[in-house]
GROMACS .gro file of C-alpha atoms in nm:
model
  343
    1MET     CA    1   9.952   6.558  13.462
    2ASP     CA    2   9.742   6.287  13.675
    3LYS     CA    3   9.440   6.559  13.727
    4ILE     CA    4   9.368   6.875  13.559
    5VAL     CA    5   9.219   7.149  13.869
    6ASP     CA    6   9.221   7.476  13.760
    7LEU     CA    7   9.224   7.642  13.401
    8ASP     CA    8   9.615   7.739  13.396
    9GLN     CA    9   9.663   7.392  13.412
   10LEU     CA   10   9.401   7.277  13.169
   11GLU     CA   11   9.577   7.499  12.916
   12THR     CA   12   9.957   7.392  12.992
   13TRP     CA   13   9.834   7.064  12.913
   14LEU     CA   14   9.672   7.127  12.592
   15GLN     CA   15   9.990   7.308  12.495
   16THR     CA   16  10.126   6.939  12.433
   17GLN     CA   17   9.808   6.764  12.262
   18ASP     CA   18   9.696   6.684  11.913
   19VAL     CA   19   9.518   7.010  11.787
   20ARG     CA   20   9.180   6.825  11.759
   21ILE     CA   21   9.187   6.824  12.150
   22SER     CA   22   9.182   7.172  12.223
   23ARG     CA   23   8.904   7.197  11.958
   24ALA     CA   24   8.649   6.889  12.086
   25ILE     CA   25   8.679   7.063  12.427
   26ALA     CA   26   8.607   7.413  12.286
   27ALA     CA   27   8.314   7.214  12.115
   28ARG     CA   28   8.162   7.101  12.430
   29ALA     CA   29   8.202   7.421  12.597
   30SER     CA   30   8.006   7.538  12.319
   31LEU     CA   31   7.750   7.342  12.343
   32ARG     CA   32   7.706   7.383  12.723
   33SER     CA   33   7.689   7.789  12.665
   34LEU     CA   34   7.386   7.710  12.338
   35PRO     CA   35   7.061   7.702  12.570
   36THR     CA   36   7.128   8.123  12.594
   37LEU     CA   37   7.027   8.111  12.249
   38MET     CA   38   6.740   7.883  12.271
   39ALA     CA   39   6.610   8.119  12.517
   40VAL     CA   40   6.584   8.345  12.269
   41SER     CA   41   6.297   8.132  12.077
   42ASP     CA   42   5.947   8.110  12.123
   43GLN     CA   43   5.639   7.909  11.946
   44ILE     CA   44   5.706   8.096  11.620
   45ILE     CA   45   6.080   8.149  11.607
   46ASN     CA   46   6.091   8.064  11.262
   47LYS     CA   47   5.946   8.392  11.178
   48THR     CA   48   6.204   8.609  11.430
   49ALA     CA   49   6.530   8.737  11.401
   50GLY     CA   50   6.621   8.486  11.696
   51ALA     CA   51   6.580   8.196  11.475
   52GLU     CA   52   6.854   8.308  11.271
   53LEU     CA   53   7.123   8.398  11.581
   54LEU     CA   54   7.021   8.050  11.677
   55LEU     CA   55   7.086   7.866  11.335
   56ALA     CA   56   7.435   8.063  11.364
   57GLY     CA   57   7.509   7.885  11.684
   58LEU     CA   58   7.388   7.570  11.640
   59ARG     CA   59   7.583   7.586  11.261
   60ALA     CA   60   7.888   7.722  11.403
   61THR     CA   61   7.891   7.427  11.713
   62LEU     CA   62   7.837   7.148  11.500
   63ILE     CA   63   8.130   7.230  11.281
   64SER     CA   64   8.367   7.288  11.603
   65GLY     CA   65   8.263   6.929  11.688
   66VAL     CA   66   8.326   6.821  11.350
   67ALA     CA   67   8.623   6.973  11.265
   68SER     CA   68   8.781   6.767  11.588
   69THR     CA   69   8.683   6.465  11.489
   70CYS     CA   70   8.652   6.426  11.099
   71PRO     CA   71   8.955   6.238  10.872
   72THR     CA   72   9.215   6.479  10.784
   73PRO     CA   73   9.081   6.468  10.383
   74ASP     CA   74   8.788   6.636  10.513
   75MET     CA   75   8.965   6.891  10.736
   76LYS     CA   76   8.996   7.143  10.464
   77ARG     CA   77   8.650   7.187  10.393
   78ILE     CA   78   8.564   7.199  10.769
   79GLU     CA   79   8.811   7.473  10.763
   80ALA     CA   80   8.596   7.644  10.508
   81ALA     CA   81   8.282   7.596  10.604
   82ALA     CA   82   8.397   7.721  11.003
   83ARG     CA   83   8.512   8.059  10.811
   84SER     CA   84   8.172   8.094  10.674
   85ALA     CA   85   7.973   8.006  11.019
   86ALA     CA   86   8.182   8.249  11.237
   87LEU     CA   87   8.162   8.536  11.005
   88SER     CA   88   7.761   8.413  10.972
   89SER     CA   89   7.763   8.447  11.311
   90ALA     CA   90   7.949   8.729  11.368
   91ALA     CA   91   7.732   8.955  11.179
   92ARG     CA   92   7.398   8.845  11.365
   93SER     CA   93   7.576   8.947  11.717
   94ALA     CA   94   7.792   8.743  11.944
   95ARG     CA   95   7.565   8.564  12.168
   96SER     CA   96   7.518   8.669  12.554
   97ALA     CA   97   7.608   8.388  12.854
   98ALA     CA   98   7.633   8.587  13.159
   99ARG     CA   99   7.646   8.271  13.422
  100SER     CA  100   7.637   8.291  13.805
  101ALA     CA  101   7.960   8.164  13.988
  102ALA     CA  102   7.771   7.850  14.038
  103ALA     CA  103   7.698   7.795  13.676
  104ASN     CA  104   8.072   7.893  13.593
  105ALA     CA  105   8.208   7.652  13.831
  106ALA     CA  106   7.991   7.346  13.696
  107ALA     CA  107   8.110   7.432  13.351
  108ASN     CA  108   8.468   7.470  13.468
  109ALA     CA  109   8.447   7.114  13.656
  110ALA     CA  110   8.260   6.990  13.306
  111VAL     CA  111   8.581   7.106  13.093
  112PHE     CA  112   8.816   6.924  13.399
  113SER     CA  113   8.595   6.568  13.304
  114ASP     CA  114   8.650   6.664  12.923
  115ALA     CA  115   9.024   6.686  12.979
  116LYS     CA  116   9.020   6.341  13.147
  117ALA     CA  117   8.842   6.175  12.882
  118ALA     CA  118   9.053   6.310  12.598
  119LYS     CA  119   9.391   6.121  12.780
  120ASN     CA  120   9.401   5.874  12.527
  121GLY     CA  121   9.417   6.085  12.241
  122ASP     CA  122   9.106   6.014  12.128
  123PRO     CA  123   8.880   6.391  12.071
  124HIS     CA  124   8.578   6.085  12.008
  125GLN     CA  125   8.579   5.987  12.397
  126ILE     CA  126   8.488   6.348  12.480
  127PHE     CA  127   8.212   6.371  12.308
  128THR     CA  128   8.049   6.030  12.513
  129GLY     CA  129   8.006   6.149  12.866
  130ALA     CA  130   7.744   6.391  12.966
  131LEU     CA  131   7.731   6.722  12.853
  132TRP     CA  132   7.759   6.788  13.233
  133PRO     CA  133   7.898   6.531  13.438
  134ARG     CA  134   7.792   6.743  13.781
  135PRO     CA  135   7.430   6.954  13.705
  136GLN     CA  136   7.429   7.136  14.003
  137GLY     CA  137   7.501   7.496  13.906
  138ALA     CA  138   7.346   7.436  13.579
  139GLU     CA  139   7.021   7.392  13.578
  140ASN     CA  140   6.913   7.759  13.466
  141LEU     CA  141   7.074   7.627  13.127
  142LEU     CA  142   6.948   7.299  13.149
  143THR     CA  143   6.594   7.438  13.232
  144MET     CA  144   6.648   7.694  12.884
  145TRP     CA  145   6.725   7.375  12.668
  146GLU     CA  146   6.398   7.160  12.799
  147THR     CA  147   6.171   7.469  12.733
  148PHE     CA  148   6.298   7.466  12.423
  149ALA     CA  149   6.249   7.120  12.290
  150ALA     CA  150   5.909   7.133  12.415
  151LEU     CA  151   5.789   7.452  12.248
  152HIS     CA  152   5.583   7.374  11.903
  153ASP     CA  153   5.721   7.321  11.612
  154PRO     CA  154   5.457   7.235  11.341
  155THR     CA  155   5.720   7.276  11.054
  156GLY     CA  156   5.967   7.054  11.182
  157ILE     CA  157   6.247   7.265  11.133
  158TRP     CA  158   6.467   7.197  11.491
  159THR     CA  159   6.397   6.815  11.494
  160PHE     CA  160   6.733   6.761  11.374
  161TRP     CA  161   6.893   7.005  11.632
  162ARG     CA  162   6.659   6.904  11.913
  163ASP     CA  163   6.744   6.534  11.858
  164TRP     CA  164   7.092   6.649  11.801
  165TYR     CA  165   7.177   6.858  12.134
  166ARG     CA  166   6.989   6.588  12.323
  167GLY     CA  167   7.276   6.326  12.151
  168MET     CA  168   7.547   6.588  12.256
  169LEU     CA  169   7.391   6.609  12.609
  170THR     CA  170   7.359   6.259  12.709
  171GLY     CA  171   7.720   6.128  12.584
  172ALA     CA  172   7.545   5.982  12.253
  173PRO     CA  173   7.637   6.162  11.937
  174MET     CA  174   7.471   6.137  11.658
  175ASP     CA  175   7.663   5.976  11.375
  176TRP     CA  176   7.977   6.140  11.262
  177ASP     CA  177   7.953   6.130  10.908
  178LEU     CA  178   7.599   6.182  10.945
  179GLN     CA  179   7.727   6.545  11.093
  180LEU     CA  180   7.957   6.552  10.895
  181GLN     CA  181   7.733   6.600  10.604
  182VAL     CA  182   7.522   6.876  10.740
  183ALA     CA  183   7.796   7.071  10.817
  184LEU     CA  184   7.874   7.125  10.491
  185ILE     CA  185   7.579   7.233  10.363
  186LYS     CA  186   7.613   7.508  10.111
  187ASP     CA  187   7.621   7.880  10.274
  188GLU     CA  188   7.334   8.000  10.054
  189ILE     CA  189   7.099   7.751  10.231
  190TRP     CA  190   7.244   7.807  10.532
  191GLU     CA  191   7.199   8.201  10.429
  192ALA     CA  192   6.823   8.127  10.337
  193GLY     CA  193   6.690   8.035  10.712
  194PRO     CA  194   6.602   7.735  10.908
  195GLU     CA  195   6.347   7.633  10.699
  196ASP     CA  196   6.559   7.613  10.354
  197VAL     CA  197   6.823   7.440  10.612
  198ALA     CA  198   6.593   7.188  10.775
  199LYS     CA  199   6.468   7.074  10.404
  200GLU     CA  200   6.830   7.021  10.339
  201ILE     CA  201   6.903   6.794  10.659
  202GLU     CA  202   6.595   6.576  10.588
  203ARG     CA  203   6.723   6.522  10.219
  204ILE     CA  204   7.116   6.453  10.398
  205GLN     CA  205   6.936   6.234  10.650
  206ALA     CA  206   6.725   6.041  10.388
  207LYS     CA  207   6.986   5.986  10.167
  208PHE     CA  208   7.239   5.841  10.509
  209GLU     CA  209   6.985   5.609  10.603
  210LEU     CA  210   6.941   5.491  10.243
  211GLU     CA  211   7.322   5.458  10.265
  212GLN     CA  212   7.294   5.227  10.578
  213GLU     CA  213   7.012   5.065  10.522
  214VAL     CA  214   7.217   4.928  10.158
  215LYS     CA  215   7.530   4.873  10.352
  216ARG     CA  216   7.365   4.657  10.608
  217LEU     CA  217   7.161   4.464  10.299
  218LYS     CA  218   7.525   4.423  10.099
  219GLU     CA  219   7.696   4.231  10.395
  220GLU     CA  220   7.402   4.025  10.449
  221LEU     CA  221   7.455   3.931  10.094
  222THR     CA  222   7.843   3.933  10.151
  223ALA     CA  223   7.761   3.666  10.389
  224LEU     CA  224   7.501   3.465  10.218
  225LYS     CA  225   7.782   3.419   9.904
  226GLN     CA  226   8.054   3.280  10.164
  227ALA     CA  227   7.807   3.076  10.310
  228THR     CA  228   7.701   2.888   9.914
  229SER     CA  229   8.106   2.885   9.853
  230SER     CA  230   8.150   2.644  10.111
  231PRO     CA  231   8.218   2.275   9.990
  232LEU     CA  232   7.940   2.179  10.192
  233ILE     CA  233   7.660   2.343  10.079
  234GLY     CA  234   7.534   2.346   9.668
  235ASP     CA  235   7.757   2.358   9.393
  236ASN     CA  236   8.076   2.257   9.539
  237GLY     CA  237   8.052   1.894   9.636
  238GLY     CA  238   7.710   1.957   9.850
  239PRO     CA  239   7.333   1.910   9.766
  240PRO     CA  240   7.257   2.094   9.442
  241LEU     CA  241   7.106   2.430   9.406
  242ASP     CA  242   6.942   2.411   9.134
  243ALA     CA  243   6.623   2.252   9.159
  244LEU     CA  244   6.301   2.493   9.272
  245PRO     CA  245   6.297   2.679   9.488
  246ALA     CA  246   6.615   2.712   9.544
  247LYS     CA  247   6.698   2.843   9.184
  248ALA     CA  248   6.446   3.093   9.183
  249PHE     CA  249   6.593   3.221   9.532
  250LYS     CA  250   6.938   3.258   9.331
  251LYS     CA  251   6.819   3.459   9.010
  252ASP     CA  252   6.647   3.652   9.292
  253ILE     CA  253   6.999   3.702   9.466
  254LEU     CA  254   7.164   3.761   9.146
  255LEU     CA  255   6.911   4.044   9.114
  256LEU     CA  256   6.895   4.200   9.454
  257TRP     CA  257   7.265   4.262   9.354
  258ASP     CA  258   7.227   4.482   9.051
  259ASP     CA  259   6.966   4.685   9.195
  260LEU     CA  260   7.183   4.757   9.478
  261ASP     CA  261   7.466   4.808   9.274
  262THR     CA  262   7.287   5.053   9.035
  263LEU     CA  263   7.096   5.223   9.403
  264GLU     CA  264   7.463   5.311   9.469
  265ALA     CA  265   7.543   5.469   9.154
  266GLU     CA  266   7.222   5.655   9.122
  267ILE     CA  267   7.182   5.783   9.484
  268ALA     CA  268   7.542   5.914   9.420
  269THR     CA  269   7.476   6.160   9.115
  270PRO     CA  270   7.382   6.556   9.170
  271ALA     CA  271   7.020   6.455   9.078
  272PRO     CA  272   6.914   6.070   9.147
  273SER     CA  273   6.655   6.004   8.915
  274PRO     CA  274   6.334   5.964   9.073
  275ALA     CA  275   6.224   5.723   8.777
  276ILE     CA  276   6.483   5.481   8.833
  277LEU     CA  277   6.446   5.492   9.236
  278LYS     CA  278   6.058   5.410   9.209
  279ARG     CA  279   6.128   5.074   8.980
  280ILE     CA  280   6.438   4.988   9.223
  281ALA     CA  281   6.216   5.000   9.548
  282LYS     CA  282   5.946   4.845   9.349
  283SER     CA  283   6.205   4.559   9.252
  284LEU     CA  284   6.327   4.544   9.630
  285SER     CA  285   5.956   4.522   9.757
  286GLU     CA  286   5.875   4.216   9.491
  287ILE     CA  287   6.189   4.032   9.594
  288ALA     CA  288   6.118   4.042   9.959
  289MET     CA  289   5.800   3.895   9.926
  290ARG     CA  290   5.915   3.616   9.723
  291ILE     CA  291   6.221   3.537   9.958
  292ALA     CA  292   5.949   3.566  10.264
  293ALA     CA  293   5.776   3.300  10.043
  294TYR     CA  294   6.049   3.068   9.990
  295CYS     CA  295   6.124   3.052  10.380
  296GLY     CA  296   5.798   3.001  10.440
  297ALA     CA  297   5.701   3.302  10.556
  298THR     CA  298   5.525   3.650  10.539
  299LEU     CA  299   5.659   3.983  10.600
  300ASP     CA  300   5.465   4.038  10.875
  301VAL     CA  301   5.594   3.800  11.058
  302ALA     CA  302   5.949   3.803  11.189
  303ILE     CA  303   6.189   3.529  11.067
  304LYS     CA  304   6.410   3.429  11.341
  305ALA     CA  305   6.764   3.323  11.231
  306GLY     CA  306   6.808   2.956  11.185
  307ALA     CA  307   6.450   2.908  11.153
  308LYS     CA  308   6.342   2.842  10.837
  309THR     CA  309   6.482   2.697  10.515
  310ILE     CA  310   6.472   2.669  10.178
  311GLY     CA  311   6.429   2.292  10.215
  312ALA     CA  312   6.638   2.006  10.068
  313ALA     CA  313   6.718   2.092   9.794
  314THR     CA  314   6.950   2.360   9.962
  315GLY     CA  315   7.114   2.157  10.134
  316GLY     CA  316   6.992   2.268  10.405
  317LEU     CA  317   7.095   2.631  10.390
  318VAL     CA  318   6.982   2.858  10.646
  319VAL     CA  319   6.858   3.141  10.427
  320ALA     CA  320   6.755   3.413  10.723
  321ASP     CA  321   7.075   3.357  10.908
  322TYR     CA  322   7.194   3.572  10.604
  323VAL     CA  323   6.926   3.756  10.386
  324GLN     CA  324   6.617   3.872  10.608
  325PRO     CA  325   6.353   4.019  10.407
  326GLU     CA  326   6.277   4.281  10.678
  327THR     CA  327   6.612   4.392  10.519
  328ILE     CA  328   6.523   4.412  10.221
  329GLN     CA  329   6.176   4.557  10.247
  330ALA     CA  330   6.346   4.835  10.477
  331ALA     CA  331   6.591   4.936  10.176
  332ALA     CA  332   6.269   4.993   9.969
  333GLN     CA  333   6.122   5.188  10.238
  334ALA     CA  334   6.443   5.403  10.291
  335ILE     CA  335   6.404   5.456   9.888
  336THR     CA  336   6.052   5.616   9.943
  337LYS     CA  337   6.145   5.843  10.216
  338PHE     CA  338   6.436   5.975  10.008
  339LEU     CA  339   6.215   6.017   9.732
  340ALA     CA  340   5.976   6.255   9.954
  341THR     CA  341   6.298   6.438  10.007
  342LEU     CA  342   6.383   6.551   9.610
  343PRO     CA  343   6.274   6.828   9.424
   0.00000   0.00000   0.00000
């Protein structure tokens, strides 16, 4: 079908597609209706029944998006979460979304645009376009969203959701792995209300950011390991890496690998040890300072790739091309941020 221009054509086309395409298009339609729930809010929404209704809608919509994009092994867990979200939402009442003819026309046009984006079979592509390709007719819904986005939120219970919705609105969704982790928050936390959910999301985000920093740092270390294995450098025929400060640098790199392995194992446990995390954060900060000194720079001065070396003893090895002190320090700071979210 070259072009979809009405809902009957859309239904016929969807019958030929992977079920994830239908889920993605349904999730986008739900996203367009969410502002009607946001309009229930006021400056003390966390103390009103409207907060629970909005949270139920946000949860159900997030799960529907994740269900269209997550890997098959996670689908069973997502389906269980979706059932729970549906029951919760129904118990708090169905949302009202009476819209004008212009709004309906804008919504239909947006759905047809989603279908066009999905024609390569990848549901992720559906979320990369603007939620309202033609905002004419959707002005009232967009005003509801803008009002909600500007409301005073002293405890930050809606911070994640505002960022999440803004990304969906502009076609720049949050990392899907992060969304999956939020979707899988335990039922009892969702049922406890927006404040408890916000605290759990803060912990999830801090852990996710820490995992990303560790991944980034390990990638830099792997690149450095490959470089120092070259026959032109160090122990394999090039200038020796056993003179100071190269020897001290090599020792710190080994210590860094050790710290990162321990860190990964610790944050994967159900109850990470604050003492172990603090020790690793301290160790990483100290290593970052020493490596900055090896490179002839300080942490408050960005080391640009290729600008500094460890000197002739390293055979001209460009350290800053591989291991940035700022990356190490960022991992240490991410540990501190994660620690603040632990009980």
